mmCIF file of C-alpha atoms (C1' of nucleotides) in Angstrom:
data_model
loop_
_atom_site.group_PDB
_atom_site.id
_atom_site.type_symbol
_atom_site.label_atom_id
_atom_site.label_comp_id
_atom_site.label_asym_id
_atom_site.label_seq_id
_atom_site.Cartn_x
_atom_site.Cartn_y
_atom_site.Cartn_z
ATOM 1 C CA MET C 1 176.695 113.072 127.297
ATOM 2 C CA HIS C 2 179.188 111.681 124.875
ATOM 3 C CA GLN C 3 178.422 114.200 122.249
ATOM 4 C CA ALA C 4 181.494 113.454 120.214
ATOM 5 C CA ASP C 5 182.843 116.717 118.993
ATOM 6 C CA ASP C 6 185.796 115.303 117.257
ATOM 7 C CA ILE C 7 184.007 113.913 114.268
ATOM 8 C CA THR C 8 186.521 111.564 112.693
ATOM 9 C CA LEU C 9 186.275 109.960 109.313
ATOM 10 C CA MET C 10 186.918 106.464 110.561
ATOM 11 C CA ARG C 11 184.198 106.562 113.165
ATOM 12 C CA VAL C 12 181.652 108.094 110.842
ATOM 13 C CA LEU C 13 182.390 105.498 108.192
ATOM 14 C CA ALA C 14 182.067 102.741 110.760
ATOM 15 C CA ALA C 15 178.813 104.219 111.991
ATOM 16 C CA LEU C 16 177.399 104.351 108.483
ATOM 17 C CA SER C 17 178.523 100.885 107.493
ATOM 18 C CA ASP C 18 175.602 99.155 109.171
ATOM 19 C CA PRO C 19 172.273 98.810 107.333
ATOM 20 C CA THR C 20 170.141 99.677 110.337
ATOM 21 C CA ARG C 21 172.081 102.832 111.080
ATOM 22 C CA ALA C 22 172.181 103.755 107.425
ATOM 23 C CA GLY C 23 168.437 103.392 107.370
ATOM 24 C CA LEU C 24 168.093 105.672 110.379
ATOM 25 C CA VAL C 25 170.291 108.273 108.774
ATOM 26 C CA ARG C 26 168.297 107.998 105.598
ATOM 27 C CA ILE C 27 165.139 108.840 107.494
ATOM 28 C CA LEU C 28 166.761 111.737 109.249
ATOM 29 C CA ALA C 29 168.188 113.022 105.992
ATOM 30 C CA ASP C 30 165.426 115.586 105.536
ATOM 31 C CA GLY C 31 166.768 117.465 108.523
ATOM 32 C CA VAL C 32 163.571 117.092 110.508
ATOM 33 C CA GLU C 33 163.938 116.190 114.144
ATOM 34 C CA ARG C 34 162.305 112.865 114.882
ATOM 35 C CA SER C 35 161.118 111.174 118.021
ATOM 36 C CA TRP C 36 162.470 107.792 118.994
ATOM 37 C CA GLY C 37 159.042 106.312 118.654
ATOM 38 C CA ASP C 38 158.614 107.527 115.105
ATOM 39 C CA LEU C 39 161.396 105.287 114.025
ATOM 40 C CA ARG C 40 160.347 101.762 113.297
ATOM 41 C CA ALA C 41 163.169 99.306 112.824
ATOM 42 C CA PRO C 42 162.991 95.508 112.880
ATOM 43 C CA VAL C 43 165.113 95.258 115.989
ATOM 44 C CA ALA C 44 164.484 95.217 119.720
ATOM 45 C CA LYS C 45 164.109 98.450 121.602
ATOM 46 C CA SER C 46 167.475 98.090 123.257
ATOM 47 C CA THR C 47 169.147 97.410 119.973
ATOM 48 C CA LEU C 48 167.672 100.566 118.499
ATOM 49 C CA SER C 49 168.924 102.471 121.503
ATOM 50 C CA TYR C 50 172.361 100.986 120.915
ATOM 51 C CA HIS C 51 172.448 102.090 117.287
ATOM 52 C CA LEU C 52 171.278 105.585 118.108
ATOM 53 C CA LYS C 53 173.895 105.864 120.787
ATOM 54 C CA LEU C 54 176.543 104.781 118.336
ATOM 55 C CA LEU C 55 175.459 107.369 115.805
ATOM 56 C CA ARG C 56 175.475 110.005 118.509
ATOM 57 C CA GLU C 57 178.946 109.058 119.699
ATOM 58 C CA ALA C 58 180.233 109.189 116.163
ATOM 59 C CA GLY C 59 178.955 112.696 115.936
ATOM 60 C CA VAL C 60 176.410 111.926 113.263
ATOM 61 C CA THR C 61 173.357 112.847 115.309
ATOM 62 C CA THR C 62 172.340 114.829 118.355
ATOM 63 C CA THR C 63 169.815 113.909 120.949
ATOM 64 C CA ARG C 64 167.486 116.187 122.807
ATOM 65 C CA ARG C 65 165.365 115.086 125.720
ATOM 66 C CA GLU C 66 161.955 116.504 126.378
ATOM 67 C CA GLY C 67 160.251 114.941 129.319
ATOM 68 C CA THR C 68 160.313 111.222 128.740
ATOM 69 C CA ARG C 69 160.753 111.530 125.021
ATOM 70 C CA CYS C 70 163.929 111.849 123.007
ATOM 71 C CA PHE C 71 164.392 113.542 119.697
ATOM 72 C CA VAL C 72 167.098 112.827 117.187
ATOM 73 C CA ARG C 73 168.441 115.115 114.585
ATOM 74 C CA LEU C 74 171.146 114.769 111.992
ATOM 75 C CA ARG C 75 174.113 117.067 112.548
ATOM 76 C CA THR C 76 174.117 118.026 108.896
ATOM 77 C CA ALA C 77 176.065 121.271 109.225
ATOM 78 C CA GLU C 78 178.839 119.920 111.414
ATOM 79 C CA LEU C 79 179.243 116.869 109.236
ATOM 80 C CA GLU C 80 179.396 118.938 106.123
ATOM 81 C CA SER C 81 182.054 121.161 107.599
ATOM 82 C CA ARG C 82 184.240 118.346 108.914
ATOM 83 C CA LEU C 83 183.682 115.837 106.140
ATOM 84 C CA PRO C 84 182.573 117.869 103.163
ATOM 85 C CA GLY C 85 180.380 115.992 100.742
ATOM 86 C CA LEU C 86 180.412 112.707 102.584
ATOM 87 C CA LEU C 87 176.854 112.591 103.828
ATOM 88 C CA PRO C 88 175.142 113.558 100.560
ATOM 89 C CA VAL C 89 177.187 111.036 98.622
ATOM 90 C CA VAL C 90 176.495 108.227 101.075
ATOM 91 C CA LEU C 91 172.821 109.088 101.232
ATOM 92 C CA ALA C 92 172.519 109.050 97.488
ATOM 93 C CA ALA C 93 174.170 105.655 97.248
ATOM 94 C CA ALA C 94 172.071 104.265 100.100
ATOM 95 C CA GLU C 95 168.958 105.520 98.367
ATOM 96 C CA ALA C 96 170.013 103.944 95.100
ATOM 97 C CA GLU C 97 170.738 100.607 96.715
ATOM 98 C CA GLY C 98 167.762 100.649 99.037
ATOM 99 C CA VAL C 99 169.967 100.131 102.039
ATOM 100 C CA GLY C 100 168.107 100.167 105.338
ATOM 101 C CA ALA C 101 164.715 100.216 103.730
ATOM 102 C CA ASP C 102 163.415 98.193 106.641
ATOM 103 C CA VAL C 103 163.774 101.222 108.860
ATOM 104 C CA GLN C 104 160.634 103.271 108.548
ATOM 105 C CA LEU C 105 158.851 106.302 109.774
ATOM 106 C CA VAL C 106 155.465 105.970 111.467
ATOM 107 C CA HIS C 107 152.814 108.464 112.489
ATOM 108 C CA ASN C 108 153.432 111.443 110.235
ATOM 109 C CA MET J 1 189.587 85.163 92.579
ATOM 110 C CA HIS J 2 186.922 86.667 94.778
ATOM 111 C CA GLN J 3 186.691 89.754 92.677
ATOM 112 C CA ALA J 4 183.510 91.076 94.185
ATOM 113 C CA ASP J 5 181.510 92.524 91.363
ATOM 114 C CA ASP J 6 178.598 93.573 93.401
ATOM 115 C CA ILE J 7 180.149 96.631 94.948
ATOM 116 C CA THR J 8 177.835 97.491 97.808
ATOM 117 C CA LEU J 9 177.874 100.646 99.852
ATOM 118 C CA MET J 10 177.934 98.860 103.157
ATOM 119 C CA ARG J 11 180.906 96.721 102.337
ATOM 120 C CA VAL J 12 182.879 99.569 100.866
ATOM 121 C CA LEU J 13 182.211 101.740 103.906
ATOM 122 C CA ALA J 14 183.265 98.901 106.179
ATOM 123 C CA ALA J 15 186.378 98.368 104.127
ATOM 124 C CA LEU J 16 187.311 102.038 104.327
ATOM 125 C CA SER J 17 186.595 102.367 108.029
ATOM 126 C CA ASP J 18 189.925 100.932 109.096
ATOM 127 C CA PRO J 19 192.987 103.174 109.293
ATOM 128 C CA THR J 20 195.351 100.672 107.729
ATOM 129 C CA ARG J 21 193.087 100.069 104.779
ATOM 130 C CA ALA J 22 192.355 103.758 104.426
ATOM 131 C CA GLY J 23 196.109 104.316 104.304
ATOM 132 C CA LEU J 24 196.469 101.737 101.578
ATOM 133 C CA VAL J 25 193.713 103.309 99.542
ATOM 134 C CA ARG J 26 195.319 106.677 100.035
ATOM 135 C CA ILE J 27 198.522 105.425 98.526
ATOM 136 C CA LEU J 28 196.717 103.836 95.607
ATOM 137 C CA ALA J 29 194.724 106.969 95.049
ATOM 138 C CA ASP J 30 196.970 108.198 92.230
ATOM 139 C CA GLY J 31 195.780 105.317 90.115
ATOM 140 C CA VAL J 32 199.222 103.810 89.759
ATOM 141 C CA GLU J 33 199.446 100.076 90.119
ATOM 142 C CA ARG J 34 201.656 99.138 93.056
ATOM 143 C CA SER J 35 203.493 96.034 94.042
ATOM 144 C CA TRP J 36 202.793 94.385 97.386
ATOM 145 C CA GLY J 37 206.333 95.021 98.479
ATOM 146 C CA ASP J 38 206.134 98.736 97.746
ATOM 147 C CA LEU J 39 203.565 99.092 100.507
ATOM 148 C CA ARG J 40 205.041 99.505 103.911
ATOM 149 C CA ALA J 41 202.582 99.223 106.781
ATOM 150 C CA PRO J 42 203.337 98.707 110.458
ATOM 151 C CA VAL J 43 201.698 95.299 110.532
ATOM 152 C CA ALA J 44 202.805 91.757 109.921
ATOM 153 C CA LYS J 45 202.959 90.409 106.415
ATOM 154 C CA SER J 46 199.936 88.220 106.942
ATOM 155 C CA THR J 47 197.919 91.099 108.320
ATOM 156 C CA LEU J 48 198.710 93.196 105.285
ATOM 157 C CA SER J 49 197.611 90.309 103.104
ATOM 158 C CA TYR J 50 194.396 90.142 105.061
ATOM 159 C CA HIS J 51 193.642 93.818 104.580
ATOM 160 C CA LEU J 52 194.372 93.685 100.887
ATOM 161 C CA LYS J 53 192.121 90.676 100.542
ATOM 162 C CA LEU J 54 189.357 92.559 102.307
ATOM 163 C CA LEU J 55 189.713 95.542 100.010
ATOM 164 C CA ARG J 56 189.649 93.239 97.029
ATOM 165 C CA GLU J 57 186.553 91.414 98.211
ATOM 166 C CA ALA J 58 184.791 94.713 98.801
ATOM 167 C CA GLY J 59 185.487 95.587 95.209
ATOM 168 C CA VAL J 60 187.758 98.490 96.050
ATOM 169 C CA THR J 61 190.861 97.073 94.448
ATOM 170 C CA THR J 62 191.958 94.510 91.895
ATOM 171 C CA THR J 63 194.905 92.225 92.078
ATOM 172 C CA ARG J 64 197.071 91.061 89.241
ATOM 173 C CA ARG J 65 199.695 88.353 89.564
ATOM 174 C CA GLU J 66 202.883 88.406 87.635
ATOM 175 C CA GLY J 67 205.156 85.553 88.468
ATOM 176 C CA THR J 68 205.632 85.621 92.205
ATOM 177 C CA ARG J 69 204.685 89.258 92.546
ATOM 178 C CA CYS J 70 201.298 90.809 92.992
ATOM 179 C CA PHE J 71 200.127 94.192 91.917
ATOM 180 C CA VAL J 72 197.236 96.143 93.351
ATOM 181 C CA ARG J 73 195.255 98.840 91.682
ATOM 182 C CA LEU J 74 192.328 100.908 92.766
ATOM 183 C CA ARG J 75 189.123 100.246 90.841
ATOM 184 C CA THR J 76 188.524 103.916 90.441
ATOM 185 C CA ALA J 77 186.185 103.757 87.474
ATOM 186 C CA GLU J 78 183.950 101.009 88.825
ATOM 187 C CA LEU J 79 183.715 102.676 92.193
ATOM 188 C CA GLU J 80 182.861 105.979 90.635
ATOM 189 C CA SER J 81 180.132 104.416 88.566
ATOM 190 C CA ARG J 82 178.587 102.442 91.432
ATOM 191 C CA LEU J 83 179.137 104.911 94.241
ATOM 192 C CA PRO J 84 179.542 108.283 92.536
ATOM 193 C CA GLY J 85 181.665 110.712 94.438
ATOM 194 C CA LEU J 86 182.340 108.472 97.413
ATOM 195 C CA LEU J 87 185.996 107.761 96.891
ATOM 196 C CA PRO J 88 187.109 111.351 96.207
ATOM 197 C CA VAL J 89 185.246 112.602 99.227
ATOM 198 C CA VAL J 90 186.656 109.949 101.518
ATOM 199 C CA LEU J 91 190.144 110.444 100.181
ATOM 200 C CA ALA J 92 189.973 114.185 100.747
ATOM 201 C CA ALA J 93 188.837 113.714 104.321
ATOM 202 C CA ALA J 94 191.444 111.051 104.976
ATOM 203 C CA GLU J 95 194.091 113.360 103.617
ATOM 204 C CA ALA J 96 192.886 116.210 105.779
ATOM 205 C CA GLU J 97 192.874 114.093 108.917
ATOM 206 C CA GLY J 98 196.059 112.259 108.141
ATOM 207 C CA VAL J 99 194.375 108.905 108.466
ATOM 208 C CA GLY J 100 196.612 105.964 107.707
ATOM 209 C CA ALA J 101 199.741 108.043 107.467
ATOM 210 C CA ASP J 102 201.696 105.123 108.846
ATOM 211 C CA VAL J 103 201.174 103.287 105.604
ATOM 212 C CA GLN J 104 203.900 104.305 103.217
ATOM 213 C CA LEU J 105 205.371 103.776 99.814
ATOM 214 C CA VAL J 106 208.931 102.580 99.452
ATOM 215 C CA HIS J 107 211.294 102.349 96.502
ATOM 216 C CA ASN J 108 209.784 104.731 94.076
ATOM 217 C "C1'" DA Q 1 217.958 70.104 92.950
ATOM 218 C "C1'" DG Q 2 218.470 73.590 96.409
ATOM 219 C "C1'" DT Q 3 217.709 78.395 98.058
ATOM 220 C "C1'" DG Q 4 215.238 82.649 98.419
ATOM 221 C "C1'" DT Q 5 211.551 85.636 97.876
ATOM 222 C "C1'" DC Q 6 206.813 86.540 97.870
ATOM 223 C "C1'" DG Q 7 202.266 86.105 99.044
ATOM 224 C "C1'" DT Q 8 198.439 83.049 100.926
ATOM 225 C "C1'" DT Q 9 196.391 80.338 104.335
ATOM 226 C "C1'" DC Q 10 195.873 78.339 108.901
ATOM 227 C "C1'" DG Q 11 194.971 78.318 113.661
ATOM 228 C "C1'" DA Q 12 194.918 81.091 117.877
ATOM 229 C "C1'" DT Q 13 193.858 85.051 120.462
ATOM 230 C "C1'" DG Q 14 191.810 89.072 122.233
ATOM 231 C "C1'" DA Q 15 188.728 92.788 121.021
ATOM 232 C "C1'" DT Q 16 184.750 94.622 119.167
ATOM 233 C "C1'" DC Q 17 180.158 94.241 117.155
ATOM 234 C "C1'" DC Q 18 175.157 93.294 116.937
ATOM 235 C "C1'" DA Q 19 171.519 91.198 118.888
ATOM 236 C "C1'" DC Q 20 168.320 90.076 122.707
ATOM 237 C "C1'" DG Q 21 165.658 90.138 127.154
ATOM 238 C "C1'" DA Q 22 165.488 91.808 131.742
ATOM 239 C "C1'" DA Q 23 165.986 95.152 134.998
ATOM 240 C "C1'" DC Q 24 166.126 99.954 136.002
ATOM 241 C "C1'" DA Q 25 165.232 105.050 135.914
ATOM 242 C "C1'" DT Q 26 162.382 108.901 134.719
ATOM 243 C "C1'" DC Q 27 158.578 111.279 133.770
ATOM 244 C "C1'" DG Q 28 153.433 112.140 132.732
ATOM 245 C "C1'" DA Q 29 148.979 110.912 133.620
ATOM 246 C "C1'" DA Q 30 145.235 108.600 136.031
ATOM 247 C "C1'" DT Y 1 150.768 107.247 144.595
ATOM 248 C "C1'" DT Y 2 150.274 103.854 141.325
ATOM 249 C "C1'" DC Y 3 150.458 102.886 136.458
ATOM 250 C "C1'" DG Y 4 152.154 103.149 131.819
ATOM 251 C "C1'" DA Y 5 155.194 104.779 128.436
ATOM 252 C "C1'" DT Y 6 159.836 105.767 127.101
ATOM 253 C "C1'" DG Y 7 164.796 105.123 126.934
ATOM 254 C "C1'" DT Y 8 169.030 103.471 129.154
ATOM 255 C "C1'" DT Y 9 171.960 100.029 130.986
ATOM 256 C "C1'" DC Y 10 173.429 95.376 132.052
ATOM 257 C "C1'" DG Y 11 174.668 90.636 131.199
ATOM 258 C "C1'" DT Y 12 175.010 87.393 127.759
ATOM 259 C "C1'" DG Y 13 175.864 85.016 123.487
ATOM 260 C "C1'" DG Y 14 177.354 84.437 118.878
ATOM 261 C "C1'" DA Y 15 179.695 86.437 115.014
ATOM 262 C "C1'" DT Y 16 183.123 89.003 112.934
ATOM 263 C "C1'" DC Y 17 187.497 91.673 113.187
ATOM 264 C "C1'" DA Y 18 192.493 92.690 113.518
ATOM 265 C "C1'" DT Y 19 196.541 90.821 114.754
ATOM 266 C "C1'" DC Y 20 200.254 87.559 115.012
ATOM 267 C "C1'" DG Y 21 203.509 83.589 113.961
ATOM 268 C "C1'" DA Y 22 204.074 79.403 111.526
ATOM 269 C "C1'" DA Y 23 203.519 76.568 107.820
ATOM 270 C "C1'" DC Y 24 202.720 76.202 103.030
ATOM 271 C "C1'" DG Y 25 202.846 76.775 97.792
ATOM 272 C "C1'" DA Y 26 204.577 78.929 93.674
ATOM 273 C "C1'" DC Y 27 208.008 80.866 91.203
ATOM 274 C "C1'" DA Y 28 212.834 82.696 89.958
ATOM 275 C "C1'" DC Y 29 217.544 82.092 90.092
ATOM 276 C "C1'" DT Y 30 221.796 79.787 90.646
#
DNA sequence: AGTGTCGTTCGATGATCCACGAACATCGAA
DNA sequence: TTCGATGTTCGTGGATCATCGAACGACACT
């Protein structure tokens, strides 16, 4: 549920203004759908869940369940249509600054 | 003082993720230096001061004192050099969504 | 000196945020 | 069915945020 379909600037900015979430978005930036477990962040499981929920509710990502696993994907197209240019620009800056580098991808 | 010269993505995003501050930035977007008193926002004087301080500390604006008056200006060039493209993109989206429209300019 | 104006700073107050562990639900596999 | 893995949700705690009014400091003008 809670698949925010009114993507608002304020909420997206708020969602992106946290290093952990920025790191997650950075990883998802290639457009590939990732499993929860592939994302390694230096926070507790519940905290990761919290961040992913926040990103989802801000309309930045979508979640798909498959059995017990969940997959996250960046909503690149929707974001680009509602907030043109925002994501690329933020990603570039995050890359340049190394924001959220402690969030990593494991196993492929 | 407190002229943050390490403009970081996270802090700028956090600074812009509030409607009042976004409205202020929108008004300053034309590059013209404005006086405190020219900015009319539906908040108390002290709250406005707080928001302007936050913008300043995030490196988004600069403040200049002249006698008892203060003038704010957007640090367009520095922002563009540190976070290329961010400000224009955010401003465009804010304009499109009407974010911070309750912040207005009075007396010229 | 006395009076305003202007902006900052100081608590105080709710609200929200980020973090954690624990408990729970769900599903696949043994 | 029992176990293990995977996410969610809950309760909590500490920090930060946004807001206000009140008090303060600095300056300009009579």
